[in-house]
XYZ file of N, CA and C in Angstrom:
486
model
N -79.490 32.304 -39.776
C -79.452 30.885 -39.537
C -78.129 30.340 -40.073
N -77.582 29.413 -39.310
C -76.365 28.718 -39.730
C -76.620 27.225 -39.647
N -76.405 26.517 -40.753
C -76.459 25.059 -40.771
C -75.039 24.591 -41.057
N -74.392 24.033 -40.047
C -73.011 23.538 -40.159
C -73.051 22.084 -40.600
N -73.132 21.835 -41.898
C -73.287 20.458 -42.351
C -72.097 19.912 -43.122
N -71.014 20.655 -43.180
C -69.822 20.115 -43.846
C -69.217 19.023 -42.975
N -68.759 17.987 -43.616
C -68.117 16.917 -42.867
C -67.513 15.903 -43.814
N -66.473 15.253 -43.335
C -65.849 14.187 -44.107
C -65.697 12.954 -43.237
N -65.678 11.804 -43.892
C -65.428 10.542 -43.229
C -64.639 9.703 -44.229
N -63.495 9.196 -43.827
C -62.705 8.409 -44.783
C -63.436 7.130 -45.171
N -63.321 6.711 -46.441
C -63.988 5.477 -46.863
C -63.461 4.248 -46.121
N -62.174 4.239 -45.817
C -61.605 3.166 -44.995
C -61.596 3.671 -43.562
N -62.143 2.893 -42.679
C -62.262 3.306 -41.283
C -61.316 2.481 -40.428
N -60.075 2.951 -40.317
C -59.081 2.182 -39.565
C -59.294 2.271 -38.062
N -58.787 1.280 -37.371
C -58.765 1.336 -35.912
C -57.913 2.527 -35.492
N -58.101 2.991 -34.296
C -57.347 4.140 -33.795
C -55.846 3.930 -33.993
N -55.339 2.769 -33.638
C -53.906 2.497 -33.716
C -53.388 2.565 -35.155
N -54.258 2.348 -36.128
C -53.862 2.357 -37.533
C -54.163 3.669 -38.242
N -54.674 4.655 -37.519
C -55.012 5.945 -38.119
C -53.764 6.809 -38.195
N -53.444 7.266 -39.388
C -52.251 8.101 -39.549
C -52.563 9.566 -39.209
N -51.514 10.336 -39.028
C -51.661 11.742 -38.653
C -52.423 12.539 -39.705
N -52.206 12.238 -40.969
C -52.869 12.988 -42.039
C -54.388 12.801 -41.973
N -54.837 11.583 -41.712
C -56.274 11.326 -41.599
C -56.845 12.043 -40.383
N -56.159 11.933 -39.255
C -56.598 12.617 -38.039
C -56.706 14.122 -38.284
N -55.642 14.706 -38.840
C -55.617 16.151 -39.072
C -56.707 16.591 -40.038
N -56.939 15.814 -41.074
C -57.962 16.143 -42.058
C -59.357 16.112 -41.436
N -59.642 15.072 -40.659
C -60.945 14.973 -40.013
C -61.199 16.142 -39.068
N -60.213 16.488 -38.286
C -60.406 17.588 -37.342
C -60.423 18.950 -38.031
N -59.675 19.094 -39.113
C -59.665 20.370 -39.850
C -61.038 20.661 -40.447
N -61.655 19.665 -41.029
C -62.958 19.881 -41.663
C -64.094 19.783 -40.642
N -64.146 18.686 -39.909
C -65.293 18.422 -39.047
C -65.361 19.330 -37.822
N -64.228 19.720 -37.296
C -64.235 20.547 -36.087
C -63.906 22.004 -36.412
N -62.780 22.235 -37.030
C -62.366 23.620 -37.245
C -63.313 24.365 -38.175
N -63.826 23.691 -39.191
C -64.784 24.351 -40.082
C -66.019 24.813 -39.323
N -66.567 23.948 -38.478
C -67.738 24.323 -37.681
C -67.391 25.386 -36.644
N -66.237 25.254 -36.033
C -65.764 26.253 -35.065
C -65.713 27.645 -35.701
N -65.083 27.736 -36.865
C -64.976 29.037 -37.531
C -66.338 29.604 -37.902
N -67.242 28.744 -38.348
C -68.587 29.210 -38.700
C -69.351 29.685 -37.472
N -69.248 28.947 -36.371
C -69.929 29.369 -35.142
C -69.369 30.692 -34.630
N -68.069 30.837 -34.715
C -67.437 32.086 -34.261
C -67.992 33.267 -35.049
N -68.147 33.106 -36.351
C -68.720 34.178 -37.174
C -70.198 34.389 -36.855
N -70.917 33.305 -36.626
C -72.348 33.407 -36.335
C -72.609 34.211 -35.066
N -71.713 34.134 -34.107
C -71.893 34.844 -32.836
C -72.040 36.346 -33.045
N -71.407 36.867 -34.067
C -71.470 38.311 -34.302
C -72.393 38.691 -35.465
N -72.805 37.712 -36.262
C -73.586 38.024 -37.459
C -75.055 37.637 -37.383
N -75.406 36.655 -36.543
C -76.804 36.245 -36.459
C -77.608 37.265 -35.673
N -78.829 37.489 -36.121
C -79.692 38.436 -35.426
C -80.488 37.729 -34.339
N -81.130 38.517 -33.494
C -81.988 37.976 -32.441
C -82.959 36.977 -33.048
N -83.154 35.851 -32.358
C -84.084 34.846 -32.839
C -83.491 33.893 -33.862
N -82.199 33.999 -34.127
C -81.542 33.130 -35.097
C -81.333 31.732 -34.549
N -80.787 30.887 -35.392
C -80.521 29.518 -34.955
C -79.276 28.969 -35.632
N -78.627 28.070 -34.902
C -77.463 27.343 -35.400
C -77.791 25.863 -35.268
N -77.573 25.116 -36.346
C -77.724 23.662 -36.303
C -76.410 23.059 -36.780
N -75.760 22.352 -35.868
C -74.489 21.686 -36.168
C -74.745 20.213 -36.464
N -73.860 19.607 -37.250
C -73.997 18.185 -37.563
C -73.018 17.355 -36.746
N -73.561 16.372 -36.049
C -72.781 15.389 -35.315
C -73.035 14.040 -35.973
N -73.065 12.979 -35.189
C -73.317 11.638 -35.714
C -73.792 10.714 -34.610
N -74.648 9.773 -34.964
C -75.065 8.757 -33.999
C -73.978 7.719 -33.758
N -72.892 7.787 -34.519
C -71.736 6.909 -34.301
C -71.233 7.058 -32.862
N -71.385 8.230 -32.287
C -70.929 8.461 -30.916
C -71.601 7.478 -29.961
N -72.889 7.265 -30.114
C -73.607 6.323 -29.257
C -73.340 4.873 -29.604
N -73.049 4.597 -30.862
C -72.787 3.216 -31.290
C -71.412 2.721 -30.879
N -70.434 3.615 -30.902
C -69.055 3.265 -30.544
C -68.536 2.064 -31.345
N -68.733 2.117 -32.653
C -68.276 1.026 -33.526
C -66.777 1.104 -33.755
N -66.098 -0.035 -33.755
C -64.667 -0.038 -34.081
C -64.430 0.594 -35.450
N -63.355 1.355 -35.542
C -62.998 2.026 -36.779
C -63.486 3.465 -36.867
N -64.394 3.831 -36.003
C -64.969 5.177 -36.050
C -64.415 6.087 -34.953
N -63.321 5.709 -34.308
C -62.854 6.463 -33.139
C -62.514 7.911 -33.455
N -61.746 8.156 -34.495
C -61.333 9.535 -34.780
C -62.491 10.332 -35.363
N -63.251 9.732 -36.268
C -64.436 10.409 -36.800
C -65.397 10.739 -35.660
N -65.668 9.767 -34.805
C -66.559 9.991 -33.672
C -66.037 11.068 -32.736
N -64.738 11.084 -32.516
C -64.144 12.109 -31.647
C -64.328 13.506 -32.234
N -64.205 13.612 -33.551
C -64.391 14.931 -34.173
C -65.828 15.405 -34.011
N -66.767 14.488 -34.076
C -68.173 14.866 -33.924
C -68.555 15.055 -32.452
N -67.897 14.348 -31.546
C -68.123 14.589 -30.121
C -67.698 16.012 -29.755
N -66.650 16.492 -30.401
C -66.231 17.885 -30.193
C -67.343 18.841 -30.616
N -68.036 18.516 -31.695
C -69.142 19.357 -32.159
C -70.263 19.385 -31.124
N -70.580 18.241 -30.552
C -71.641 18.202 -29.537
C -71.264 19.035 -28.314
N -70.013 18.956 -27.905
C -69.557 19.744 -26.757
C -69.621 21.235 -27.065
N -69.125 21.625 -28.232
C -69.175 23.047 -28.604
C -70.617 23.530 -28.717
N -71.510 22.683 -29.206
C -72.919 23.057 -29.337
C -73.510 23.427 -27.983
N -73.309 22.563 -27.007
C -73.869 22.799 -25.678
C -73.307 24.070 -25.047
N -72.023 24.248 -25.151
C -71.386 25.411 -24.533
C -71.715 26.695 -25.291
N -71.698 26.634 -26.627
C -72.005 27.818 -27.435
C -73.426 28.317 -27.163
N -74.364 27.395 -26.958
C -75.735 27.797 -26.632
C -75.751 28.659 -25.369
N -74.948 28.289 -24.388
C -74.879 29.059 -23.145
C -74.128 30.373 -23.331
N -73.114 30.359 -24.176
C -72.336 31.578 -24.421
C -73.149 32.639 -25.163
N -74.185 32.223 -25.880
C -75.031 33.186 -26.602
C -76.205 33.667 -25.757
N -76.134 33.420 -24.466
C -77.170 33.873 -23.530
C -77.534 35.333 -23.808
N -78.821 35.609 -23.819
C -79.302 36.971 -23.998
C -79.483 37.382 -25.453
N -79.050 36.558 -26.395
C -79.187 36.905 -27.815
C -80.388 36.235 -28.475
N -81.097 35.357 -27.737
C -82.248 34.645 -28.264
C -81.894 33.854 -29.530
N -80.702 33.256 -29.515
C -80.246 32.407 -30.612
C -80.136 30.989 -30.076
N -80.783 30.053 -30.747
C -80.690 28.658 -30.331
C -79.533 27.980 -31.058
N -78.885 27.065 -30.350
C -77.772 26.296 -30.918
C -78.023 24.830 -30.578
N -78.200 24.030 -31.597
C -78.458 22.605 -31.409
C -77.642 21.807 -32.412
N -77.599 20.514 -32.200
C -76.920 19.615 -33.131
C -77.881 18.511 -33.539
N -77.664 18.006 -34.711
C -78.377 16.827 -35.183
C -77.343 15.729 -35.353
N -77.691 14.529 -34.943
C -76.763 13.391 -35.019
C -77.414 12.282 -35.844
N -77.292 12.377 -37.163
C -77.915 11.347 -38.006
C -77.290 9.981 -37.788
N -78.111 8.970 -38.002
C -77.614 7.602 -38.086
C -77.262 7.328 -39.535
N -77.032 6.071 -39.888
C -76.693 5.744 -41.274
C -77.746 6.294 -42.237
N -77.285 7.107 -43.145
C -78.160 7.793 -44.095
C -77.654 7.536 -45.508
N -78.550 7.327 -46.416
C -78.206 6.992 -47.802
C -77.649 8.217 -48.532
N -76.426 8.568 -48.173
C -75.691 9.647 -48.840
C -74.311 9.112 -49.203
N -73.623 9.838 -50.060
C -72.276 9.425 -50.457
C -71.357 9.297 -49.248
N -71.499 10.186 -48.260
C -70.643 10.134 -47.074
C -70.725 8.768 -46.401
N -71.930 8.222 -46.280
C -72.099 6.923 -45.642
C -71.794 5.763 -46.602
N -72.299 5.831 -47.813
C -72.224 4.695 -48.741
C -70.826 4.446 -49.296
N -70.033 5.495 -49.432
C -68.713 5.393 -50.059
C -67.813 4.403 -49.319
N -67.326 3.403 -50.055
C -66.368 2.449 -49.508
C -66.968 1.277 -48.759
N -68.291 1.207 -48.669
C -68.929 0.114 -47.932
C -69.464 -0.932 -48.910
N -69.383 -2.181 -48.522
C -69.930 -3.256 -49.340
C -71.456 -3.267 -49.216
N -72.103 -3.903 -50.169
C -73.565 -4.037 -50.118
C -73.982 -4.777 -48.847
N -73.189 -5.756 -48.432
C -73.491 -6.512 -47.210
C -73.422 -5.600 -45.973
N -72.414 -4.752 -45.911
C -72.284 -3.828 -44.782
C -73.446 -2.849 -44.748
N -73.806 -2.327 -45.895
C -74.919 -1.373 -45.964
C -76.216 -2.047 -45.511
N -76.457 -3.268 -45.982
C -77.662 -4.004 -45.597
C -77.678 -4.281 -44.089
N -76.539 -4.715 -43.546
C -76.448 -5.010 -42.111
C -76.712 -3.756 -41.287
N -76.108 -2.652 -41.695
C -76.283 -1.418 -40.923
C -77.690 -0.857 -41.068
N -78.324 -1.070 -42.207
C -79.694 -0.577 -42.376
C -80.658 -1.334 -41.466
N -80.353 -2.567 -41.133
C -81.217 -3.368 -40.260
C -80.954 -3.109 -38.775
N -79.898 -2.385 -38.442
C -79.574 -2.120 -37.043
C -80.598 -1.199 -36.378
N -81.146 -0.268 -37.127
C -82.124 0.672 -36.576
C -83.459 -0.033 -36.352
N -84.215 0.402 -35.378
C -85.525 -0.186 -35.101
C -86.459 -0.055 -36.306
N -86.287 0.974 -37.106
C -87.113 1.148 -38.300
C -86.599 0.344 -39.489
N -85.493 -0.359 -39.318
C -84.918 -1.292 -40.287
C -84.719 -0.715 -41.683
N -84.152 0.464 -41.740
C -83.806 1.068 -43.018
C -82.765 2.147 -42.792
N -82.127 2.544 -43.865
C -81.250 3.705 -43.802
C -82.113 4.956 -43.757
N -81.575 5.994 -43.147
C -82.231 7.277 -43.224
C -82.115 7.811 -44.640
N -82.942 8.771 -44.955
C -82.868 9.443 -46.250
C -82.465 10.893 -46.022
N -81.944 11.536 -47.038
C -81.669 12.970 -46.882
C -82.914 13.754 -46.455
N -84.094 13.348 -46.935
C -85.321 14.035 -46.525
C -85.612 13.853 -45.036
N -85.313 12.668 -44.485
C -85.487 12.453 -43.041
C -84.651 13.453 -42.247
N -83.409 13.610 -42.665
C -82.495 14.497 -41.939
C -82.891 15.954 -42.154
N -83.275 16.288 -43.385
C -83.698 17.665 -43.677
C -84.898 18.070 -42.821
N -85.842 17.153 -42.616
C -87.021 17.456 -41.798
C -86.625 17.737 -40.346
N -85.666 16.969 -39.834
C -85.210 17.195 -38.460
C -84.456 18.517 -38.346
N -83.642 18.833 -39.346
C -82.934 20.120 -39.361
C -83.944 21.261 -39.432
N -84.958 21.103 -40.285
C -86.000 22.124 -40.415
C -86.667 22.377 -39.067
N -86.931 21.309 -38.328
C -87.512 21.467 -36.990
C -86.575 22.276 -36.094
N -85.296 21.877 -36.027
C -84.354 22.561 -35.136
C -84.123 24.014 -35.528
N -84.245 24.328 -36.802
C -84.012 25.701 -37.269
C -85.291 26.537 -37.254
N -86.427 25.886 -37.053
C -87.701 26.580 -37.179
C -88.310 27.039 -35.873
N -89.480 27.654 -35.978
C -90.134 28.250 -34.810
C -90.651 27.247 -33.779
N -90.915 26.012 -34.185
C -91.447 25.028 -33.235
C -90.410 24.540 -32.236
N -89.153 24.894 -32.437
C -88.104 24.420 -31.518
C -87.474 25.564 -30.717
N -88.158 26.667 -30.573
C -87.578 27.825 -29.884
C -87.244 27.550 -28.424
N -87.789 26.508 -27.834
C -87.487 26.170 -26.441
C -86.460 25.049 -26.361
N -85.961 24.599 -27.495
C -84.931 23.571 -27.561
C -83.605 24.282 -27.800
N -82.662 24.124 -26.883
C -81.402 24.848 -26.989
C -80.285 24.051 -26.313
N -79.149 23.958 -26.991
C -78.001 23.247 -26.440
C -78.162 21.735 -26.475
N -78.999 21.225 -27.358
C -79.330 19.805 -27.385
C -78.793 19.124 -28.643
N -78.698 17.809 -28.572
C -78.366 16.993 -29.732
C -79.536 16.062 -30.007
N -80.076 16.170 -31.199
C -81.191 15.328 -31.640
C -80.642 14.164 -32.427
N -80.845 12.948 -31.945
C -80.352 11.756 -32.606
C -81.414 11.257 -33.594
N -81.252 11.636 -34.844
C -82.190 11.270 -35.910
C -81.656 10.004 -36.564
N -82.074 8.836 -36.028
C -81.440 7.598 -36.479
C -82.375 6.390 -36.538
N -83.672 6.605 -36.555
C -84.601 5.495 -36.684
C -84.617 4.542 -35.501
N -84.150 4.997 -34.349
C -84.121 4.144 -33.160
C -82.856 3.319 -33.030
N -81.797 3.742 -33.694
C -80.529 3.016 -33.659
C -79.881 3.070 -32.273
N -79.803 4.231 -31.695
C -79.277 4.420 -30.332
C -80.135 5.415 -29.586
């Protein structure tokens, strides 16, 4: 099993035009290349019946200003997930992605005002931030036996946000 959950998001979320090369390169180095390298290794190391769960983001569906480069890095993950699932044909290995919405973790909370956090927590139909346990349960499903017929998909675990 491979859970690709490494990811970074800058605390300041500049518009695309204001994003410098260093921020762009850093986001793609960690969010895309790290997952790419792990998937490449998984192709030869996972046994029959294994699973890969990649991390994306519900930001892709929200299309909020300031998230363009971060969202683009995670959109790459969704594309690789779908294609990698097909490339592993015949190995009985599932490849899926999870796309959390705002979740009460340092990645989300860092750099945001209390007002922003409150506003974003109310955006979801369930009117709260996700918890690490919410996301862990969804990952457990995608990595477990109950999802053996789910392959090449992105699960948007976001409380009804998008």
